[in-house]
PDB file of C-alpha atoms in Angstrom:
ATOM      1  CA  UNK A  11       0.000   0.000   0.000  1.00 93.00           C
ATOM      2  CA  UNK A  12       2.731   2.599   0.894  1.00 93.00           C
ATOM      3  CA  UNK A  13       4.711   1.731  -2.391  1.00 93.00           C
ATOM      4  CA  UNK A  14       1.435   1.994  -4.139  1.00 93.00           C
ATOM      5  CA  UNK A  15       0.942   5.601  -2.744  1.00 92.00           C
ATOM      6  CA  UNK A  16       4.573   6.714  -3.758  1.00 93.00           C
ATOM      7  CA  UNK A  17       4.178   5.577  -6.971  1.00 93.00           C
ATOM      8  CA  UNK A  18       2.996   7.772  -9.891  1.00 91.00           C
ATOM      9  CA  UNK A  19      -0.828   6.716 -11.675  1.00 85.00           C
ATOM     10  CA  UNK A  20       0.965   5.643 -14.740  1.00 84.00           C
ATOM     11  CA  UNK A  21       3.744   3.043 -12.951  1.00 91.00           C
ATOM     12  CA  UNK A  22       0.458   2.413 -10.430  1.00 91.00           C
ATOM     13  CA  UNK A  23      -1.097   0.382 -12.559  1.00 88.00           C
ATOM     14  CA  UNK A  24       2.198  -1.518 -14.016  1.00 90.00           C
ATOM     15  CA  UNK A  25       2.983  -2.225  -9.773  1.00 93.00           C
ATOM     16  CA  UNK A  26      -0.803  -3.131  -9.606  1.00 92.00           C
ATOM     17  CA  UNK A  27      -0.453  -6.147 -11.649  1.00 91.00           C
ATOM     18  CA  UNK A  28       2.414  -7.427  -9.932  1.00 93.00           C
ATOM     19  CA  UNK A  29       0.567  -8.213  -6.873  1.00 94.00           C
ATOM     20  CA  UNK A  30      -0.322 -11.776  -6.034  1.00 93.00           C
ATOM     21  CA  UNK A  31      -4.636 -11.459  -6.677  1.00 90.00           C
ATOM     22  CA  UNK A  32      -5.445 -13.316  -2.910  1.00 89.00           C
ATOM     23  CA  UNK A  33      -3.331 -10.387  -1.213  1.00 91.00           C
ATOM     24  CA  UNK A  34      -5.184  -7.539  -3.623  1.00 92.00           C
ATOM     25  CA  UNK A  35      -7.926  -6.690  -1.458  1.00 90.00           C
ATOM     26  CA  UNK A  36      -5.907  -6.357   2.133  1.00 90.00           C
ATOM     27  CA  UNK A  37      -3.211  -3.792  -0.092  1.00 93.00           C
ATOM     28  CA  UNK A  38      -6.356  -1.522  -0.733  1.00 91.00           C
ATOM     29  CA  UNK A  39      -7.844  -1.804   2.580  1.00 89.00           C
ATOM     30  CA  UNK A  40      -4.519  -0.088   3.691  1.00 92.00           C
ATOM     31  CA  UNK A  41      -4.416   2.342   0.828  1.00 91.00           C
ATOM     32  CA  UNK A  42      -5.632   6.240   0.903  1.00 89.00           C
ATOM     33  CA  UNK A  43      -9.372   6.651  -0.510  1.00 86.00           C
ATOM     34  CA  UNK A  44      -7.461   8.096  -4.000  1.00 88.00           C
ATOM     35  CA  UNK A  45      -5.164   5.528  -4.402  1.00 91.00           C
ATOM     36  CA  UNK A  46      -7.763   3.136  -4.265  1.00 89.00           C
ATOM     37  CA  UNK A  47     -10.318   4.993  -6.514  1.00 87.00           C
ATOM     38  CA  UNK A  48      -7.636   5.739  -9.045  1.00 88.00           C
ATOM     39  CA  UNK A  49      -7.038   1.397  -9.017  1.00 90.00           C
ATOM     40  CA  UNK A  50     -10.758   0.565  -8.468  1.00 88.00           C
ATOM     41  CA  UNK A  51     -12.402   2.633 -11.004  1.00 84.00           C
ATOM     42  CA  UNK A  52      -9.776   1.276 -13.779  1.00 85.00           C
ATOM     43  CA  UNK A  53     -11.078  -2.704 -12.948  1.00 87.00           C
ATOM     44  CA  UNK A  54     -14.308  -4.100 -14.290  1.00 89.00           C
ATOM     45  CA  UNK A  55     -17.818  -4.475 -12.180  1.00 89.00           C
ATOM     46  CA  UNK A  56     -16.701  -8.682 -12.668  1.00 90.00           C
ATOM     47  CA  UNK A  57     -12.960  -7.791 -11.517  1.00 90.00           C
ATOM     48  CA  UNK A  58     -14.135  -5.943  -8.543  1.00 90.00           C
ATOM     49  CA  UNK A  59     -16.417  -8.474  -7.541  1.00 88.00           C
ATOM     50  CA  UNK A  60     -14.191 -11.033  -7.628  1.00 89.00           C
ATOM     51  CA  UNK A  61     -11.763  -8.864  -5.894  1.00 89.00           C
ATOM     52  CA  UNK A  62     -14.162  -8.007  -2.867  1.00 88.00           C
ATOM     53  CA  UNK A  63     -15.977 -11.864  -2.372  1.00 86.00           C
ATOM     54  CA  UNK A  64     -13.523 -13.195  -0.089  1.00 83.00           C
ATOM     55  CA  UNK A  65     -13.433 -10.200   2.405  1.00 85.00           C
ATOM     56  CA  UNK A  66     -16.496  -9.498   5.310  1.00 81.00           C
ATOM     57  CA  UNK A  67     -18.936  -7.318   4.740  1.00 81.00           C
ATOM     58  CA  UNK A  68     -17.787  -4.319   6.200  1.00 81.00           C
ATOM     59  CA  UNK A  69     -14.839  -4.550   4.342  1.00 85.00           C
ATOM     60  CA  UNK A  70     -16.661  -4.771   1.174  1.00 87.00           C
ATOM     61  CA  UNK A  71     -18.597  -1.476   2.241  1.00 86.00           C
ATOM     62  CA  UNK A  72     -15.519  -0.054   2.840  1.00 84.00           C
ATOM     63  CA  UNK A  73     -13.909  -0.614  -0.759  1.00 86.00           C
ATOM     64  CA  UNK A  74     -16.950   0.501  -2.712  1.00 86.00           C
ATOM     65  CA  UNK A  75     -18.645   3.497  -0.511  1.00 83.00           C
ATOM     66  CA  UNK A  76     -17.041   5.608  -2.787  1.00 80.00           C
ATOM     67  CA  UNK A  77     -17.628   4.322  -5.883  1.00 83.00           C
ATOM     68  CA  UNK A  78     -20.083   5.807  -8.588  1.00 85.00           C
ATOM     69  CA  UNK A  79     -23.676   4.688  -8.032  1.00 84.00           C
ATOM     70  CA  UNK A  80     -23.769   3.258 -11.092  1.00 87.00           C
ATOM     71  CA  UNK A  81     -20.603   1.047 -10.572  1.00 87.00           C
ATOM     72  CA  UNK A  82     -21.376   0.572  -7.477  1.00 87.00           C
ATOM     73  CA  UNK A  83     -24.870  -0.893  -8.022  1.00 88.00           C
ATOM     74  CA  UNK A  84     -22.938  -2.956 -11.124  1.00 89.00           C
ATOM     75  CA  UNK A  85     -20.440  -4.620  -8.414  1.00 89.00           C
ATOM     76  CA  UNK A  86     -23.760  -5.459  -5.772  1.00 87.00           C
ATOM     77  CA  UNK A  87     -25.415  -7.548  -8.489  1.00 89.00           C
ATOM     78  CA  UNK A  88     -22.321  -9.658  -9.099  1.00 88.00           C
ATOM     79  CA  UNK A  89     -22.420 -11.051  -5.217  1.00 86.00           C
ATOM     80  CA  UNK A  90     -25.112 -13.607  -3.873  1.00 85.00           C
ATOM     81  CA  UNK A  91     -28.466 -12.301  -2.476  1.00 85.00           C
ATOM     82  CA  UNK A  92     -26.568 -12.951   1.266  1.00 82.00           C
ATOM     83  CA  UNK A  93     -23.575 -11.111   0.472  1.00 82.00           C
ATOM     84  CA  UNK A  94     -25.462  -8.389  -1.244  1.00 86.00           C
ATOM     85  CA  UNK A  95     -28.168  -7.677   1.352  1.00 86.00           C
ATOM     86  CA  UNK A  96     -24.954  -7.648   4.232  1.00 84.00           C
ATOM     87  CA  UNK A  97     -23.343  -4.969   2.210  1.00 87.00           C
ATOM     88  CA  UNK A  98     -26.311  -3.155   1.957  1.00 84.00           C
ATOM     89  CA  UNK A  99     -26.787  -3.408   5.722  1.00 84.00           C
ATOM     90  CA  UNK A 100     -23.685  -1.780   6.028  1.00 84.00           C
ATOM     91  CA  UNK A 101     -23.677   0.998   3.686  1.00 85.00           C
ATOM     92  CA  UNK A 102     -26.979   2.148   5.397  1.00 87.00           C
ATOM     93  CA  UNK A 103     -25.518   3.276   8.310  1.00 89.00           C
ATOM     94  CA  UNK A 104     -23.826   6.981   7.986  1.00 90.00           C
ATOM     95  CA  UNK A 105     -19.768   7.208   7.709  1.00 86.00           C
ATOM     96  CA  UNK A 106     -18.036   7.656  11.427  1.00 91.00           C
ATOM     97  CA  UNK A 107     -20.635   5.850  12.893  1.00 94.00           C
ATOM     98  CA  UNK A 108     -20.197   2.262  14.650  1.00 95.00           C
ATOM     99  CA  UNK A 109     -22.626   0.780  12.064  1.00 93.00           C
ATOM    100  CA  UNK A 110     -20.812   1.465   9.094  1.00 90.00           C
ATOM    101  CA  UNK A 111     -17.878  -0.078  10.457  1.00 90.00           C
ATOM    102  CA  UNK A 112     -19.329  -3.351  11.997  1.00 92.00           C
ATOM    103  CA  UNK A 113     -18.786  -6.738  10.806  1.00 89.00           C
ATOM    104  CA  UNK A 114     -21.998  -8.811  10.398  1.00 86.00           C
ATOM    105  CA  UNK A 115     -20.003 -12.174  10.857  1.00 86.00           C
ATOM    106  CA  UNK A 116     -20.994 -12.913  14.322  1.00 89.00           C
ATOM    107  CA  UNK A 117     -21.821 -16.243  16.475  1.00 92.00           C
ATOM    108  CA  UNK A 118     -24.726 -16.155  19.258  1.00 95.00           C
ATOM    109  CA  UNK A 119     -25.750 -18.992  21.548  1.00 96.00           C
ATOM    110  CA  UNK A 120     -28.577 -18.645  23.909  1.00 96.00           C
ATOM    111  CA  UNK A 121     -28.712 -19.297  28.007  1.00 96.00           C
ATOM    112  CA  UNK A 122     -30.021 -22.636  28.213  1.00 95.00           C
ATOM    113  CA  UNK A 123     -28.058 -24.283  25.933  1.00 96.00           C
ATOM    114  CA  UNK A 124     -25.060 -26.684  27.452  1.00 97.00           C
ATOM    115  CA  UNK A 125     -21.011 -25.603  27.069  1.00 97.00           C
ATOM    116  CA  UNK A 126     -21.093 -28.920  25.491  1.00 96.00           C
ATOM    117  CA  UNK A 127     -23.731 -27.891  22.695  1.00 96.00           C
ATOM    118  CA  UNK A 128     -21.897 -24.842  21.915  1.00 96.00           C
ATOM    119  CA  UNK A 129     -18.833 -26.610  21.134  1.00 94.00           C
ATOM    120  CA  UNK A 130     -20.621 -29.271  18.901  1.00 93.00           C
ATOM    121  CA  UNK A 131     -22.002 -26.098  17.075  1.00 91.00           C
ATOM    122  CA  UNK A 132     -18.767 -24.527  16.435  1.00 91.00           C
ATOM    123  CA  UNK A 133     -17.065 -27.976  15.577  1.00 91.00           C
ATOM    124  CA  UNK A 134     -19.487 -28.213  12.752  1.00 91.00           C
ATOM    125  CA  UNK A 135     -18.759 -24.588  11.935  1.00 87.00           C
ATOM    126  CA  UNK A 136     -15.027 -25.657  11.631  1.00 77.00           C
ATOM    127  CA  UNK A 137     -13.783 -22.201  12.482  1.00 79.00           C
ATOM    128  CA  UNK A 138     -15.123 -19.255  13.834  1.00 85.00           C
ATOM    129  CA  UNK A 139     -14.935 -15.803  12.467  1.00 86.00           C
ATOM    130  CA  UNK A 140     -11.476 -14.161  12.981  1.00 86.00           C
ATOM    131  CA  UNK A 141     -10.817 -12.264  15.937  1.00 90.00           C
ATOM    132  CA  UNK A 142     -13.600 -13.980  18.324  1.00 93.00           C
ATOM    133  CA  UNK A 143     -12.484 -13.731  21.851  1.00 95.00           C
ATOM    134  CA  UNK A 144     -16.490 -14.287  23.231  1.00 96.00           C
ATOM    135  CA  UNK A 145     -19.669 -15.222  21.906  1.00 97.00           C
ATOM    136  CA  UNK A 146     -22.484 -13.305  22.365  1.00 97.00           C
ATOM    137  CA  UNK A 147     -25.535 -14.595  24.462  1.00 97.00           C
ATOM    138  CA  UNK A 148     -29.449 -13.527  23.644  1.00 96.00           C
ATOM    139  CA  UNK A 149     -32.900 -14.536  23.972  1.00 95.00           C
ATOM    140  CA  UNK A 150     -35.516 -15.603  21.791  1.00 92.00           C
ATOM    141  CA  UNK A 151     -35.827 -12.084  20.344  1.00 92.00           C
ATOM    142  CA  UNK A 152     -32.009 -11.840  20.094  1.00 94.00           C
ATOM    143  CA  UNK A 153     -31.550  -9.327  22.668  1.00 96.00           C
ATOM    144  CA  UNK A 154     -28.388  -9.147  24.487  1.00 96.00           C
ATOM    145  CA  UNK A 155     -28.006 -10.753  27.532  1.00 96.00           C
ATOM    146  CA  UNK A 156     -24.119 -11.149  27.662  1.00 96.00           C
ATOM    147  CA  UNK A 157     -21.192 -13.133  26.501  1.00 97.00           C
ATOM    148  CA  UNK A 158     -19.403 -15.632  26.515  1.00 97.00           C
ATOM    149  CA  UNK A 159     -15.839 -15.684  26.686  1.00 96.00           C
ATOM    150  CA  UNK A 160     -13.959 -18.719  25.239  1.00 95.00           C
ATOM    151  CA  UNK A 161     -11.777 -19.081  27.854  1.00 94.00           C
ATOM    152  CA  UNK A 162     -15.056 -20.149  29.680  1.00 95.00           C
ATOM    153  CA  UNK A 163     -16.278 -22.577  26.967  1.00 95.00           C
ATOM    154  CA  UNK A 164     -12.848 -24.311  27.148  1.00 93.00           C
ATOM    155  CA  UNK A 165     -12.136 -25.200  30.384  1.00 95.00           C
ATOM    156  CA  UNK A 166     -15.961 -25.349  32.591  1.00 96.00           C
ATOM    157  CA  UNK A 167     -17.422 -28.411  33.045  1.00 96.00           C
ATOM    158  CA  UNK A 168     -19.333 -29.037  29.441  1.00 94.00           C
ATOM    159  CA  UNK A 169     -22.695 -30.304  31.057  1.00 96.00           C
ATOM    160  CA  UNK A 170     -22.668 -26.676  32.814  1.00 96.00           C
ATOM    161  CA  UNK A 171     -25.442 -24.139  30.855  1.00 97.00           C
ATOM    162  CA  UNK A 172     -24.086 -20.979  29.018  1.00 97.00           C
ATOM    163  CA  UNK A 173     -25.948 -18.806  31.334  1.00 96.00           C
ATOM    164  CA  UNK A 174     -24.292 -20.341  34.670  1.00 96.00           C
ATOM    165  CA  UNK A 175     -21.046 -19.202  33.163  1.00 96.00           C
ATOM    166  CA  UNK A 176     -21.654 -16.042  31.003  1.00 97.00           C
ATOM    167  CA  UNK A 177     -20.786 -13.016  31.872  1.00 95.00           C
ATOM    168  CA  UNK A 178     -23.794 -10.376  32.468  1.00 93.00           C
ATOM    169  CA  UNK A 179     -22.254  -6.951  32.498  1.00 90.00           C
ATOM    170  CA  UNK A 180     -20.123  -6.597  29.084  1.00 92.00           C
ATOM    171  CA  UNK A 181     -19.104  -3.661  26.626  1.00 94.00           C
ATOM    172  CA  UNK A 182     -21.500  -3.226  23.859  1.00 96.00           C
ATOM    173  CA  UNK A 183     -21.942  -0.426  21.324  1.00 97.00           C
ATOM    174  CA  UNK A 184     -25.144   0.783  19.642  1.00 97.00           C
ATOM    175  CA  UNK A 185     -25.097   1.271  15.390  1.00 95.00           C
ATOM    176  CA  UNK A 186     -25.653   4.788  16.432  1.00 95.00           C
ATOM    177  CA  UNK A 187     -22.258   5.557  17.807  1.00 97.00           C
ATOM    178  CA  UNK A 188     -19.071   7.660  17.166  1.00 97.00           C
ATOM    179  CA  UNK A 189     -16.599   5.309  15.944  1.00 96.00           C
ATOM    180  CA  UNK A 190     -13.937   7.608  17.523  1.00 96.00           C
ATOM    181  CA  UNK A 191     -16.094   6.823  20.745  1.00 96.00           C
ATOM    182  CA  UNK A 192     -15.574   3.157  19.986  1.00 97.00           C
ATOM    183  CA  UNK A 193     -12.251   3.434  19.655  1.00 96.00           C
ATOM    184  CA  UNK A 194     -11.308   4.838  23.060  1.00 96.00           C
ATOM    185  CA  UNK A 195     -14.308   2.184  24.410  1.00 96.00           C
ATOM    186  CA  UNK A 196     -11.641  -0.779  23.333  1.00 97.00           C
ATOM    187  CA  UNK A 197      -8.629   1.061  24.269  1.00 96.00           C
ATOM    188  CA  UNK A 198     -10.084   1.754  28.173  1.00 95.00           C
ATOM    189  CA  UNK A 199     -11.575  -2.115  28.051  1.00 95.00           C
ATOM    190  CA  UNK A 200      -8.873  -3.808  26.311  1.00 95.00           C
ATOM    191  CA  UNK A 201     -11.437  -5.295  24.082  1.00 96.00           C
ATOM    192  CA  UNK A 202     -11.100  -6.946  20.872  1.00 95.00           C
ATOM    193  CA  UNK A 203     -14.504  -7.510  20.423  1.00 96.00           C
ATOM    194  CA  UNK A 204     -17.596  -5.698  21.460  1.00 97.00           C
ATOM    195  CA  UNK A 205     -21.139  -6.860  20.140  1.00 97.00           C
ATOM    196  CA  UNK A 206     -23.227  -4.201  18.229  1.00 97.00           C
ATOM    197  CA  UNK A 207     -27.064  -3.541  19.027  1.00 96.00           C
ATOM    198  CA  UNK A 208     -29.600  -1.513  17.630  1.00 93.00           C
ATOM    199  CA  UNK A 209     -31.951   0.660  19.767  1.00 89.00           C
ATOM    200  CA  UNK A 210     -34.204  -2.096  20.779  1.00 89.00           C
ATOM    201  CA  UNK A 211     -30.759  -3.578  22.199  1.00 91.00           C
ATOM    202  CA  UNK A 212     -30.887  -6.742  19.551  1.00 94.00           C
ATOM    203  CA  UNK A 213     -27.394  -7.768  18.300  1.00 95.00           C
ATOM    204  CA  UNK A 214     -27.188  -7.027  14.477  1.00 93.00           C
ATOM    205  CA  UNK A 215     -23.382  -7.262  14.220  1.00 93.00           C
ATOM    206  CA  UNK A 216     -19.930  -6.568  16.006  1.00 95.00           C
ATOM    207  CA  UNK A 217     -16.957  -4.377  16.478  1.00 95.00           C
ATOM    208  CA  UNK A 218     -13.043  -5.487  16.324  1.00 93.00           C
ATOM    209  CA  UNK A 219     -10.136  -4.419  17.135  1.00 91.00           C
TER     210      UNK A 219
END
């Protein structure tokens, strides 16, 4: 990304090319909003797509936001219905705020269920979204109760229920939030992750470090 910036449009596009396609998208993350625009706006609705699929959602946002409506729209109807109605989600949400910069990739279990359950569910996951440090915990409405930290799931007793070990009182943001507010939130808490609610306090998404 830096030698990207220090590089002149021309010679840009040349260095462009030379980079290996499955690291393209986490060079542009990094890159200043005209350096990416100048490389973006060069590539084809298809090339973008294909560019864009592997990363979350609020990544994706991130890469097109600025992009002409037009393109824009052209890139949306090259992902699936899923990945296109996440992005949306998103880009709904106004810039600075913590909803345009959650991540919709996010695991909830409720109270009743066993430590033993949860770990059957994420063995047939096989994996869990990067940077998890807790699950979140809700009701029947999906309303936060609290989370649960994996330190927890590990090493209680498995027949034990997620609420007898969750913990109550946790960080959470609302959509609604300064992101700069966020961001001294996990540097006060030490947090890496933080779940996202909306008004009526249901978890729609989270916040990482």
């Amino acid at each position: 990304a830096f030698v990207l910036a220090s590089l002149a449009p021309d010679v840009r596009a040349a260095a462009w090319d030379l980079i290996r396609r499955d690291r393209r998208a986490a060079v542009l993350l990094e890159t200043s909003d005209a350096v990416r625009l100048s490389i973006i706006c060069g590539l084809s609705p298809e090339a973008i797509a294909e560019l864009v699929r592997p990363l979350d959602s609020d990544d994706v946002a991130e890469l097109i936001a600025d992009l002409p409506e037009t393109l824009q729209q052209s890139v949306l109807q090259q992902l699936d219905l899923t990945e296109r109605d996440q992005v949306h989600s998103v880009l709904s949400f106004p810039d600075g705020t913590v909803g345009a910069a959650m991540d919709l990739d996010h695991l909830t279990v409720r109270e009743d269920a066993s430590l033993e359950a949860v770990q059957r569910l994420l063995r047939r996951r096989k994996g869990v979204p990067s940077q998890t440090d807790q699950l979140f915990v809700v009701d029947r409405a999906n309303n936060l109760r609290g989370v649960l930290k994996l330190d927890r799931l590990l090493f209680e007793e498995p027949e034990r229920s997620v609420g007898e070990v969750m913990t109550s009182q946790t960080n959470y943001l609302y959509t609604d939030d300064d992101i700069r507010d966020a961001i001294v939130a996990f540097e006060k808490y030490d947090l890496i992750s933080a779940p996202v609610v909306n008004l009526h306090r249901r978890v729609v998404g989270r916040l990482t470090i």
